[in-house]
Tab-separated table of C-alpha atoms in Angstrom:
chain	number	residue	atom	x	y	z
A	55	UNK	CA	-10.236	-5.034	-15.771
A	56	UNK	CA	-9.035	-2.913	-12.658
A	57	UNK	CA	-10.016	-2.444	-9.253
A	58	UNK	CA	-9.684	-0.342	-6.562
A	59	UNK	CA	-8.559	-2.035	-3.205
A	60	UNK	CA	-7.872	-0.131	0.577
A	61	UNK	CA	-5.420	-1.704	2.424
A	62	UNK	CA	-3.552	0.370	5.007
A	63	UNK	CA	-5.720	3.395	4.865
A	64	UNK	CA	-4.821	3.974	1.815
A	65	UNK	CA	-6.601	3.186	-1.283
A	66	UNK	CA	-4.827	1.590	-4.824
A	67	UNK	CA	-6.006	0.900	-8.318
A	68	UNK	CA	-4.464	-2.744	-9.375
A	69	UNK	CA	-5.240	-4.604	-12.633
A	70	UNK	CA	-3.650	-8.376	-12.982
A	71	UNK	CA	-0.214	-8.825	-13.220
A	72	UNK	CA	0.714	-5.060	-11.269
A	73	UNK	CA	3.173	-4.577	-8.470
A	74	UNK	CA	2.539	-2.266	-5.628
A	75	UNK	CA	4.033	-1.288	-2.822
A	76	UNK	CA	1.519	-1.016	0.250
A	77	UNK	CA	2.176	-0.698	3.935
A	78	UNK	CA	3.773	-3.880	6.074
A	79	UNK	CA	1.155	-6.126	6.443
A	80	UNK	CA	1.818	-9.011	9.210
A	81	UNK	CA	2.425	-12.065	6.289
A	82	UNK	CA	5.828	-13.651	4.712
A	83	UNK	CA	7.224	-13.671	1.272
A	84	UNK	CA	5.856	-16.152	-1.097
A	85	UNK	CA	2.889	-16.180	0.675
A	86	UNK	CA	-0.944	-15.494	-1.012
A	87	UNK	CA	-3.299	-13.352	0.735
A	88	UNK	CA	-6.865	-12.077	-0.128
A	89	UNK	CA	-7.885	-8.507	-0.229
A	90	UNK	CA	-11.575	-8.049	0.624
A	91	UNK	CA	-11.950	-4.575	1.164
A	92	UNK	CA	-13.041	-3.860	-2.616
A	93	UNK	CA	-14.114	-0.940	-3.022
A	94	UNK	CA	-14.657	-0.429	-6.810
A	95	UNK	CA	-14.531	-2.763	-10.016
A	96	UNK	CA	-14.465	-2.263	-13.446
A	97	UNK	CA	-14.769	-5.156	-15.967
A	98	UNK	CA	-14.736	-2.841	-18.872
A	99	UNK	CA	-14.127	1.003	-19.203
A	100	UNK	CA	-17.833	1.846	-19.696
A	101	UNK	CA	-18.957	0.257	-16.673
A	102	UNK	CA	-18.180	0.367	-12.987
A	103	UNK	CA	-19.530	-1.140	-9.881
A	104	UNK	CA	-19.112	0.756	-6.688
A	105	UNK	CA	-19.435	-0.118	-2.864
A	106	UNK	CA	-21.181	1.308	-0.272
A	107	UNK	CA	-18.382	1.142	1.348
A	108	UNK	CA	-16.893	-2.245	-0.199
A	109	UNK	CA	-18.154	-3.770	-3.315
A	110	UNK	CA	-20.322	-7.083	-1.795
A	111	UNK	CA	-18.241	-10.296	-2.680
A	112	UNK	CA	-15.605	-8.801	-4.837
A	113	UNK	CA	-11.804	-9.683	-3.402
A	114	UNK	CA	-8.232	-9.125	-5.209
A	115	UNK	CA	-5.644	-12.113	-4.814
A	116	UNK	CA	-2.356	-11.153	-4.213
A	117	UNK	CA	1.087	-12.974	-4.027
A	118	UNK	CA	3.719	-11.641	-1.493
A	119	UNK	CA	6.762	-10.523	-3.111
A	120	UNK	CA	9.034	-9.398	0.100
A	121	UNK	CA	8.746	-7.005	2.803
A	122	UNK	CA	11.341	-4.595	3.171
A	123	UNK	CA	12.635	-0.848	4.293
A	124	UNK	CA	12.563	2.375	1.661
A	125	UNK	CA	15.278	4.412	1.896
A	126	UNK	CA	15.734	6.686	4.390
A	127	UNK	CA	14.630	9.952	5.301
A	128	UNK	CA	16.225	12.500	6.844
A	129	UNK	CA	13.855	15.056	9.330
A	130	UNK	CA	15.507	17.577	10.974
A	131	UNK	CA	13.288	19.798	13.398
A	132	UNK	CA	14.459	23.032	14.624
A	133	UNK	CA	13.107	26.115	16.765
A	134	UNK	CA	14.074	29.968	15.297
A	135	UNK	CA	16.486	31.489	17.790
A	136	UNK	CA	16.771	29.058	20.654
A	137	UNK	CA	19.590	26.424	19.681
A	138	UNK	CA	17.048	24.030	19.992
A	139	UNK	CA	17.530	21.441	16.896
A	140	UNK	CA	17.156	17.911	16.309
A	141	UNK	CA	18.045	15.124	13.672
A	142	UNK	CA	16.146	12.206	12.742
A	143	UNK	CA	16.401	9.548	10.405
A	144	UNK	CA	13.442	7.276	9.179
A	145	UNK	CA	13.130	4.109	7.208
A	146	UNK	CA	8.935	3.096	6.394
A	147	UNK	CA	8.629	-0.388	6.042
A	148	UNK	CA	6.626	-1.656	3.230
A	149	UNK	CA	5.386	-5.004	1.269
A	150	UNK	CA	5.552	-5.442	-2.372
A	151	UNK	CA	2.316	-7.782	-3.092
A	152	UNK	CA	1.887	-9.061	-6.979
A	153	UNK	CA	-1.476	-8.976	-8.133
A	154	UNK	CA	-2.818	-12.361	-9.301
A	155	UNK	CA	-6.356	-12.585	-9.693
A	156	UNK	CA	-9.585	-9.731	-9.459
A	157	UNK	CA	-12.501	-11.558	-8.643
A	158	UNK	CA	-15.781	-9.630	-8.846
């Protein structure tokens, strides 16, 4: 069983037991939230049941791992013939959320 959840703009296929890394959501480690925003499910390969845009009373359970920082990237901009350069560094923060439960 797997479903596809949006969280963050972004959309992710979980199944139960997966780890993913989505973008920092405002909740503390240890911590279970509910993901509502189905917006497919699939009990078995043959069949799947798609929202228009979210799947009616479907919801993923997750457990909060941790929030952290990835590593760092480095962006340097610059402009051809004019000296003109500049260098950034940049560190997305993310939480790691455990799936638990897909309830369709």
């Amino acid at each position: 069983m797997y479903a596809i959840i949006q969280t963050g703009g972004k959309q992710y296929k979980v199944s139960v037991g997966d780890e993913i890394f989505v973008e920092k959501l405002d909740v503390e480690a240890d911590d279970e939230i509910t993901i509502g925003e189905v917006v497919a499910v699939s009990a078995d390969d043959a069949s799947i049941k798609v929202g228009a845009p979210f799947v009616e009373g479907a919801t993923v359970s997750a457990k909060v791992m941790k929030n952290g920082k990835s590593k760092k990237i480095v962006v340097f901009t610059y402009k051809a013939k004019k000296n003109a350069k500049r260098k950034m560094g940049h560190r997305q923060p993310y939480t790691k959320l455990q799936i638990t439960a897909i309830n369709a």
